[in-house]
XYZ file of C-alpha atoms in Angstrom:
489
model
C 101.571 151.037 217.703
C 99.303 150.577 214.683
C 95.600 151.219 214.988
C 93.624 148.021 216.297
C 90.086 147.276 214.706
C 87.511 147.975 217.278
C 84.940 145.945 218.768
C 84.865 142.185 218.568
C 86.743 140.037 216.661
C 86.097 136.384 217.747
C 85.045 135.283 214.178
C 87.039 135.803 211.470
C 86.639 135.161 207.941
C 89.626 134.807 205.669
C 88.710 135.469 201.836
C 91.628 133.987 199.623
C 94.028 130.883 200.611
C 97.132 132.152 199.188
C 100.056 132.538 201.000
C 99.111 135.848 202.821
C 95.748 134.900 203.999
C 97.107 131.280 205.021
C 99.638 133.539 206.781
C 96.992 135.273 208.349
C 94.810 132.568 209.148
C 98.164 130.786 211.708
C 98.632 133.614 213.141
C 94.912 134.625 214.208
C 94.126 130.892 214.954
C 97.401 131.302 216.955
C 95.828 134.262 219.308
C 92.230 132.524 220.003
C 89.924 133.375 217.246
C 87.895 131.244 215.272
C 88.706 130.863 211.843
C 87.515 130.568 208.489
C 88.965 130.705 204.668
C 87.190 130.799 202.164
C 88.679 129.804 198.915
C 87.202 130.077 195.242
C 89.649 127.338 194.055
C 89.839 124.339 195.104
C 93.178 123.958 196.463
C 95.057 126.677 198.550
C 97.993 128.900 197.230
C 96.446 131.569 195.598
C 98.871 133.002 192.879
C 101.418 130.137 194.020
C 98.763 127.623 192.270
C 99.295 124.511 190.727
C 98.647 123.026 186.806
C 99.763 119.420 186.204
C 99.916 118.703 182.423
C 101.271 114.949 180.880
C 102.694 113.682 184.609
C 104.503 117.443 184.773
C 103.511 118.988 188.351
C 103.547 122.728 187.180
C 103.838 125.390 189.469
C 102.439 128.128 188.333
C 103.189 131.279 190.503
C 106.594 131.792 192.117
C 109.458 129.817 192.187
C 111.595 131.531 194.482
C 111.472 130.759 197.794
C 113.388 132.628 200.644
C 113.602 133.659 203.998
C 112.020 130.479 205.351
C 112.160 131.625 208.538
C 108.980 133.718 208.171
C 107.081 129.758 207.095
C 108.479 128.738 210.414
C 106.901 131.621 212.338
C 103.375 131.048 210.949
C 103.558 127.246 211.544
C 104.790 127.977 215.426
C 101.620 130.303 215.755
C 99.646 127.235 216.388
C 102.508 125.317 217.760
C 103.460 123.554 214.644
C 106.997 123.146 213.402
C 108.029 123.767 209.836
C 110.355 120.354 209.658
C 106.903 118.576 210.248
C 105.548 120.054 207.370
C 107.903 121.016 204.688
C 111.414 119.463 202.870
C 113.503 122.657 202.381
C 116.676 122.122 200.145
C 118.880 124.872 200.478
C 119.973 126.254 196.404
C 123.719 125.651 195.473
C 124.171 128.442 193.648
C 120.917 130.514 194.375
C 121.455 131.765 190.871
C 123.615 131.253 187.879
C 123.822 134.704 186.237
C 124.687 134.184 182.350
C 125.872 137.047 180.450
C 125.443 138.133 176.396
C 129.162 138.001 176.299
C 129.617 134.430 177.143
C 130.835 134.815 180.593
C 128.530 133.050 183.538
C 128.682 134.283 187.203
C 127.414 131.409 189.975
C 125.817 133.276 192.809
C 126.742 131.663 196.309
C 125.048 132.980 199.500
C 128.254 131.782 201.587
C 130.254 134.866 201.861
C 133.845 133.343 200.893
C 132.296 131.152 198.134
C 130.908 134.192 196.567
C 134.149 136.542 196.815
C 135.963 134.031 195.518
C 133.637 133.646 192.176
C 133.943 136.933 191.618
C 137.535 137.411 192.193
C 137.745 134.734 189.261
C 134.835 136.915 187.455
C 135.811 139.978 187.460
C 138.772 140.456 189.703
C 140.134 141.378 193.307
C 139.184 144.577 193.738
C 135.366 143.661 192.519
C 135.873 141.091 195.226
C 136.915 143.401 197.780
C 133.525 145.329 196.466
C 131.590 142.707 197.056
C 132.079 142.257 200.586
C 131.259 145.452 201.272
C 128.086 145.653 199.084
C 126.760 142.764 201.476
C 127.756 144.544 204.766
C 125.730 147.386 203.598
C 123.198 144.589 202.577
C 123.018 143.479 205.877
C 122.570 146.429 207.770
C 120.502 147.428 205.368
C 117.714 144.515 206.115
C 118.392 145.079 209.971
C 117.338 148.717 209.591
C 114.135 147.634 207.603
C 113.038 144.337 209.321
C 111.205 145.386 211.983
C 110.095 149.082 210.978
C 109.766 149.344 207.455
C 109.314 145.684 206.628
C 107.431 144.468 209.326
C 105.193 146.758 210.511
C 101.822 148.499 209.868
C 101.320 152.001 209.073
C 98.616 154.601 209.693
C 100.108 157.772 208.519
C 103.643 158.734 207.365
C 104.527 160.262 210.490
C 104.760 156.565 211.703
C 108.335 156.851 209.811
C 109.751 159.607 212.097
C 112.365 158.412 214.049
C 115.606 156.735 214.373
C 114.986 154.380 212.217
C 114.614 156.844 209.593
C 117.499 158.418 210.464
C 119.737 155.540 209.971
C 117.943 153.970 206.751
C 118.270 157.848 205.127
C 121.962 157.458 206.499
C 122.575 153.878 204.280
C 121.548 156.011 201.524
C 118.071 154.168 201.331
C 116.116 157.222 199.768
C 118.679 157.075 197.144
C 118.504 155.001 193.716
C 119.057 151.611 193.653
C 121.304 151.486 190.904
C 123.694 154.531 192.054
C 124.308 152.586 195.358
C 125.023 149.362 194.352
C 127.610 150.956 191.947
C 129.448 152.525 195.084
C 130.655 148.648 195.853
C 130.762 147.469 192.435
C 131.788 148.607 189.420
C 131.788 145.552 186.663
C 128.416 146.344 184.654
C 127.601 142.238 184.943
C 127.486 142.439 188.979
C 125.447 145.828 189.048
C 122.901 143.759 187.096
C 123.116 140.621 189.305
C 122.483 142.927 192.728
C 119.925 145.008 191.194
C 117.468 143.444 188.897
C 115.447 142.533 191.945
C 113.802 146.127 191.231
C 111.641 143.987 188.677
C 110.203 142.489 191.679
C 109.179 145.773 192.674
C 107.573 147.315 189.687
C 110.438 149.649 188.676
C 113.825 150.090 187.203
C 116.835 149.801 189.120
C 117.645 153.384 187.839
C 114.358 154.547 189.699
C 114.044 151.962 192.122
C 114.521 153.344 196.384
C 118.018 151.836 197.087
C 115.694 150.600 199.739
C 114.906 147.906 197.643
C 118.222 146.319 197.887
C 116.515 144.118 200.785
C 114.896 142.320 198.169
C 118.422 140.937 197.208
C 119.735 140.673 200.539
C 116.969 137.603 200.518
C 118.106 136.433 197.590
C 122.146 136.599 197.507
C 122.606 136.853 201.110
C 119.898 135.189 203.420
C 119.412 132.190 200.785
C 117.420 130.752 198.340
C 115.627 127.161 198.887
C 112.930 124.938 196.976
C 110.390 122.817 198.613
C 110.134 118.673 197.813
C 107.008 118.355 195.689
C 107.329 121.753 194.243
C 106.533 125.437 195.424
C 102.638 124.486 195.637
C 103.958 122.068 198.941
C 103.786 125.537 200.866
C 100.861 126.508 200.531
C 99.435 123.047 201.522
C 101.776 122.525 204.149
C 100.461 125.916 205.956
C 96.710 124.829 204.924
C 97.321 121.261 207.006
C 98.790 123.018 209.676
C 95.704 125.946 210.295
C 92.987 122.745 209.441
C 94.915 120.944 211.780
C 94.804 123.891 214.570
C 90.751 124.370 214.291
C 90.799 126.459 210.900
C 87.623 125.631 208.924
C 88.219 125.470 204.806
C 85.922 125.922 201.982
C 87.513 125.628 198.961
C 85.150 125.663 195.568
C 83.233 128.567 197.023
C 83.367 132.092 195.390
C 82.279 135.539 197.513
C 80.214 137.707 196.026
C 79.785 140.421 198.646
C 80.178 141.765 201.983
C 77.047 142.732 204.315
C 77.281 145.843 206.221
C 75.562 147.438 209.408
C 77.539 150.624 209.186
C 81.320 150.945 208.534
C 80.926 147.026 210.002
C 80.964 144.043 208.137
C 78.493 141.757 209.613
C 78.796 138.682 207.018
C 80.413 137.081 204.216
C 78.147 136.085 201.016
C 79.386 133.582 198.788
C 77.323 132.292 195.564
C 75.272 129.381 198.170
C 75.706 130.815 201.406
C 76.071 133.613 204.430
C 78.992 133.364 206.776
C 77.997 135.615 209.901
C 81.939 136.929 211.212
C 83.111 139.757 213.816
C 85.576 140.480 211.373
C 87.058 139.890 208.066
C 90.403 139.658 205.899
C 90.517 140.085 202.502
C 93.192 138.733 201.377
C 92.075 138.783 197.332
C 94.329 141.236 195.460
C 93.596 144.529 194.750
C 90.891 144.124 191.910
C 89.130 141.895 193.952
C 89.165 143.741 196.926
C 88.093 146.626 195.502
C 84.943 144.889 194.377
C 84.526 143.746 197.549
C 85.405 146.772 199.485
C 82.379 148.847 196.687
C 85.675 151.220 196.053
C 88.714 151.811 197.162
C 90.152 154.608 199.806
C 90.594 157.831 197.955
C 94.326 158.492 196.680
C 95.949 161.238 195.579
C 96.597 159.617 192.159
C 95.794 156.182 191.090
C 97.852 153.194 191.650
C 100.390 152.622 189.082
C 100.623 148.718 188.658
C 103.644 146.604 188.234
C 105.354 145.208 184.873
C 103.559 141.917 184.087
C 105.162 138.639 182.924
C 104.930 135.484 180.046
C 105.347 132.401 181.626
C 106.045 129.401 179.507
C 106.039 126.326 181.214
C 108.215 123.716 179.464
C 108.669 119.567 179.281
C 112.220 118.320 178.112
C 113.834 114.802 177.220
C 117.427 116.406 179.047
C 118.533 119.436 180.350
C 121.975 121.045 179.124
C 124.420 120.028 180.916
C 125.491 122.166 184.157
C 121.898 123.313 184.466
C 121.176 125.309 187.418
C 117.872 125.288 189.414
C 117.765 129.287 189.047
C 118.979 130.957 185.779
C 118.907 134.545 184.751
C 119.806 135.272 181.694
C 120.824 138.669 180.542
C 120.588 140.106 176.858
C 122.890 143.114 176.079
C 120.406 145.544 176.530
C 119.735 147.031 180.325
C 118.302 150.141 181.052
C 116.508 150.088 177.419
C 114.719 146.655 178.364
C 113.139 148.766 181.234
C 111.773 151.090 179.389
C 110.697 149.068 177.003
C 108.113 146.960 178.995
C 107.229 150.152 181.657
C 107.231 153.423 179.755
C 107.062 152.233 176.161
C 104.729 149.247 176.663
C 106.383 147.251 174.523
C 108.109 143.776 174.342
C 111.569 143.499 175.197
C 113.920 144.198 172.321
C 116.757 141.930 173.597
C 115.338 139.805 176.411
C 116.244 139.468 179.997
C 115.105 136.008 181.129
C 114.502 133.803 184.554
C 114.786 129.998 183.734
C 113.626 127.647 186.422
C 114.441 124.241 186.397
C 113.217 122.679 189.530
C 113.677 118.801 188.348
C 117.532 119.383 188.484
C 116.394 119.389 192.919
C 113.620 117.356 192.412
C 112.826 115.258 189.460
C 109.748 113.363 191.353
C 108.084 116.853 189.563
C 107.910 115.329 185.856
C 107.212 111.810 184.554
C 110.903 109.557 184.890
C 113.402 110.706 181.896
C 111.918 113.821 181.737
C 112.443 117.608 183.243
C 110.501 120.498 184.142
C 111.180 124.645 182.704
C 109.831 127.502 183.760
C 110.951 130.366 181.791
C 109.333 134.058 182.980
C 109.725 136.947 180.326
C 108.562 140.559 182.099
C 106.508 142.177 180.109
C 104.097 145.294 179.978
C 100.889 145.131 181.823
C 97.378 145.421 180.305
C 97.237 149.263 181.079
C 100.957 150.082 179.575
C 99.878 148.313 176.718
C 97.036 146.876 174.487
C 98.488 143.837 172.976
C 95.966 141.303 171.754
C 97.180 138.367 173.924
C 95.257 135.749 172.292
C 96.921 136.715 169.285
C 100.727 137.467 170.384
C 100.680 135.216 173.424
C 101.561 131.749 171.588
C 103.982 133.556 168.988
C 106.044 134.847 171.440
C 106.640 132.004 173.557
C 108.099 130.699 170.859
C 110.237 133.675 170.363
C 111.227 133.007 174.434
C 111.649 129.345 173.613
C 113.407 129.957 170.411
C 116.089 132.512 172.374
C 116.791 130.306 174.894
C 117.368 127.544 172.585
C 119.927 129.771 170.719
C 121.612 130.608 174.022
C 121.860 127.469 174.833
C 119.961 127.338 177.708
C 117.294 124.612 176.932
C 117.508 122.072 174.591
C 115.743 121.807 171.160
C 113.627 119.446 171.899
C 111.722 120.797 174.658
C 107.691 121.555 174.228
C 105.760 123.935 175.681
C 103.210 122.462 177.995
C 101.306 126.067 178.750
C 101.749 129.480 178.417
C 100.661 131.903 181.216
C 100.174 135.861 179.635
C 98.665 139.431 181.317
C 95.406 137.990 180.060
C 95.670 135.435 182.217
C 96.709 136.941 185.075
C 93.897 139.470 184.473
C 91.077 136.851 184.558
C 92.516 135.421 187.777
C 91.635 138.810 189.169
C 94.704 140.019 188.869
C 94.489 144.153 188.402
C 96.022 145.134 184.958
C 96.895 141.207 184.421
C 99.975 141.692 186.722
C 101.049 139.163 189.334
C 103.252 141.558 190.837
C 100.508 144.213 191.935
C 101.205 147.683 192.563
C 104.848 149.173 191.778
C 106.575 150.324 194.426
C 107.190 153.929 193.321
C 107.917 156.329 196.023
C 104.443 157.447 196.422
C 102.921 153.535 197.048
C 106.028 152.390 199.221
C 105.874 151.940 203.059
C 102.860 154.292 204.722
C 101.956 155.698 201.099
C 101.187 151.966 200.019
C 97.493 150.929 200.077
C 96.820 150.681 204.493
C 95.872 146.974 205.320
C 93.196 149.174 207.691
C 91.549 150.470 204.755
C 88.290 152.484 206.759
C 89.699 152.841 210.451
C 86.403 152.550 211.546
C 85.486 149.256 209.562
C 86.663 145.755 210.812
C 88.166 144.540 207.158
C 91.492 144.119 207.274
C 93.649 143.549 204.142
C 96.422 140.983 203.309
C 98.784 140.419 200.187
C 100.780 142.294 197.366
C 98.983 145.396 197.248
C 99.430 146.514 200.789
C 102.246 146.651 203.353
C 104.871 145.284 202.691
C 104.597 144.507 199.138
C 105.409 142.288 196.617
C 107.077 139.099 196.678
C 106.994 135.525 199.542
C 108.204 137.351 202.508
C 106.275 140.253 201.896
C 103.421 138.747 201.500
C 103.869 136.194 204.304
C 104.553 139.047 206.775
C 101.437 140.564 205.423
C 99.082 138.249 206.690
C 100.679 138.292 210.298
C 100.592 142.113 210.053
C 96.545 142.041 208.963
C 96.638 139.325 212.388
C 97.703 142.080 214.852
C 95.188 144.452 213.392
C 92.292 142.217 214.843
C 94.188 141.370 218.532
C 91.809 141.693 221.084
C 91.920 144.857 222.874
């Protein structure tokens, strides 16, 4: 069992209403303790926020929702029920995967749905591939769920044990890539079960195979999109902790921690002191840092994720067949990766995510007219120095431009806003990534960033950059995780 922080913990103070620190304030509020988040915007959902431009209700952090089981534990926490909360509409394909040779894949999460679109695709035997690619999926996720996934960790000999055993049996200390070509073999379906690894920071080629959970969510478990866009999450869970006794102070930025020891006694924001037993920071990394006066000594520094453009677009019509989820793939692969992590440069031949929620729910634009998200990865601010203020606007045109020419969008559309590293950065995002740190070897499972960061302290950390990682489940799971830290003893 993971460490618990000492002493008392009846007060809590959440810094940061995004999805892990909403996450964390359920499931404290859930065991007893008083509660309260404090928020420097004025609206909860952290990096899921929200930017409404001309009647279009942007969303501007993720847009892909799944395992929605893990919303549904945080609402029961304080007895609440996710139905009375939140309009989930299962995706129909999850994906449509569209190829530089013409050919389109649609990505089912029903089992038979799925074989047979890619015995049409790329044949029986790919089929027959397929099946067994999600077996090992499956077990794969059962093996990591409740160990790896969704637990704490206070030293690397918290691995030992079956569990390791079996995951090092699935081959998950392997590559990514390698494994997923044991079941498949068409280059096209490699791509669609492995590009996940962007999620993670790294290249499929150098991604843990371990990281195929990430597309077990995605191709097996489901994908599904909220009425009134991705930011109805984040309020849902708000409503649900203010309902429970949670106090909220949105508006109000923290400035620093007060200390009696290795104990934080209070919270300072700019116009006030919050006395607390205990505290979650649930910031980011750059933040928490600040916070924190340092960091816990590593090794080697943190190696940060891959960052992303994000152009938000308004259009009079979507082409026809549209899909709420596109990826589409340029020619180039393994170069693209290299590109934006090692080279620090833009990608050559673009591999894209379009997002088209108003094809699920057009209440999210003004009536004849359709929302785009379109994310481009790109290098972060410490892979490369490119004057965003400069580049940013020319090259979501370029994006724009290559999706018109694959036909993707149509020529009319206009960009509403353009998000770039820069301005991830001055969201207090560390090297102007969303994605935080990359899940290399060395910062995966008890060699990430501990959410105890001083065993003897009573800050607790949720989010990105500690366990689990990266990504809606991750992060959810976080928060409950950073919850059992503080459980009365």
């Amino acid at each position: 069992m993971a460490h618990l922080v000492k002493g008392r913990t009846d007060s809590v103070v959440v810094i940061g209403a995004g999805l892990s620190g909403l996450s964390a304030a359920l499931h404290l509020r859930g065991a007893g303790h008083e509660v309260t988040v404090l928020e420097r915007h004025g609206h909860p959902g952290g990096l899921a926020g929200r930017l409404d431009v001309a009647g279009h209700l942007i969303d501007t952090g993720p847009t892909v929702l799944t395992m929605p089981e893990l919303l549904e534990d945080a609402f029961a926490a304080v007895g609440a029920r996710l139905a009375d909360h939140l309009d989930l509409v299962p995706l129909h394909p999850a994906y449509r995967a569209e190829f530089a040779d013409g050919s389109a894949l649609d990505v089912h999460t029903d089992a038979d749905a799925m074989g047979q679109a890619i015995a049409g695709f790329a044949g029986d035997r790919e089929a027959e591939g397929y099946r067994e690619l999600r077996a090992w999926l499956t077990r794969l996720y059962q093996v990591e769920r409740d160990r790896f996934i969704g637990a704490s960790f206070d030293s690397p000999l918290d691995l030992l044990g079956r569990d390791l055993v079996a995951l090092a049996g699935l081959g998950g200390f392997g590559s990514l890539s390698r494994a997923v070509g044991r079941f498949v073999h068409d280059d096209r379906l490699r791509r669609v079960f492995t590009f996940q690894a962007l999620y993670a920071g790294v290249s499929p080629a150098d991604a843990l195979a371990a990281y195929a959970v990430i597309a077990y969510m995605d191709t097996v478990a489901g994908v599904w999109f909220p009425r009134g866009g991705m930011r109805a999450v984040p309020q849902a869970l708000a409503d649900a902790a203010a309902d429970a006794g949670v106090r909220f102070h949105y508006d109000t930025e923290v400035v620093s921690l007060d200390r009696t020891g290795p104990r934080v006694t209070a919270v300072r924001t700019t116009t006030d002191r919050v006395p607390c037993d205990a505290v979650v920071l649930a910031t980011g990394p750059a933040q928490s840092t600040r916070l924190l006066r340092g960091e816990p000594r590593r090794p080697r520094p943190l190696r940060w994720s891959p960052s992303a453009v994000v152009v938000h677009l308004g259009a009079p019509r979507v082409v026809e067949g549209t899909a709420h989820h596109t990826i589409s793939f340029g020619t180039a692969w393994e170069t693209t990766f290299d590109e934006i992590i090692r080279q620090g440069r833009l990608m050559g031949d673009p591999s894209l995510l379009l997002t088209t929620p108003t094809v699920t729910d057009p209440g999210l634009a003004p009536a004849g007219r359709h929302l785009q998200y379109a994310l481009a990865p790109c290098p972060n601010l410490d892979a490369a120095p490119i004057r965003w203020d400069v580049v940013g606007p020319r090259y979501a045109a370029q994006v724009v431009d290559e999706l018109v020419t694959r036909k993707l969008v149509d020529p009319d559309v206009e960009i509403l806003s353009v998000t770039t590293p820069d301005d991830w950065a001055r969201d207090g995002q560390a090297a102007g990534t969303p994605f935080s740190a990359a899940h290399t070897f060395t910062q995966t499972g008890p060699f990430r960033p501990r959410n105890l960061p001083f065993r003897d302290g009573n800050v607790v950390l949720a989010g990105s950059g500690t366990t689990p990682g990266v990504g809606i489940p991750p992060v959810l799971i976080s928060g409950r995780l950073a919850a059992e830290r503080l459980r009365r003893r």
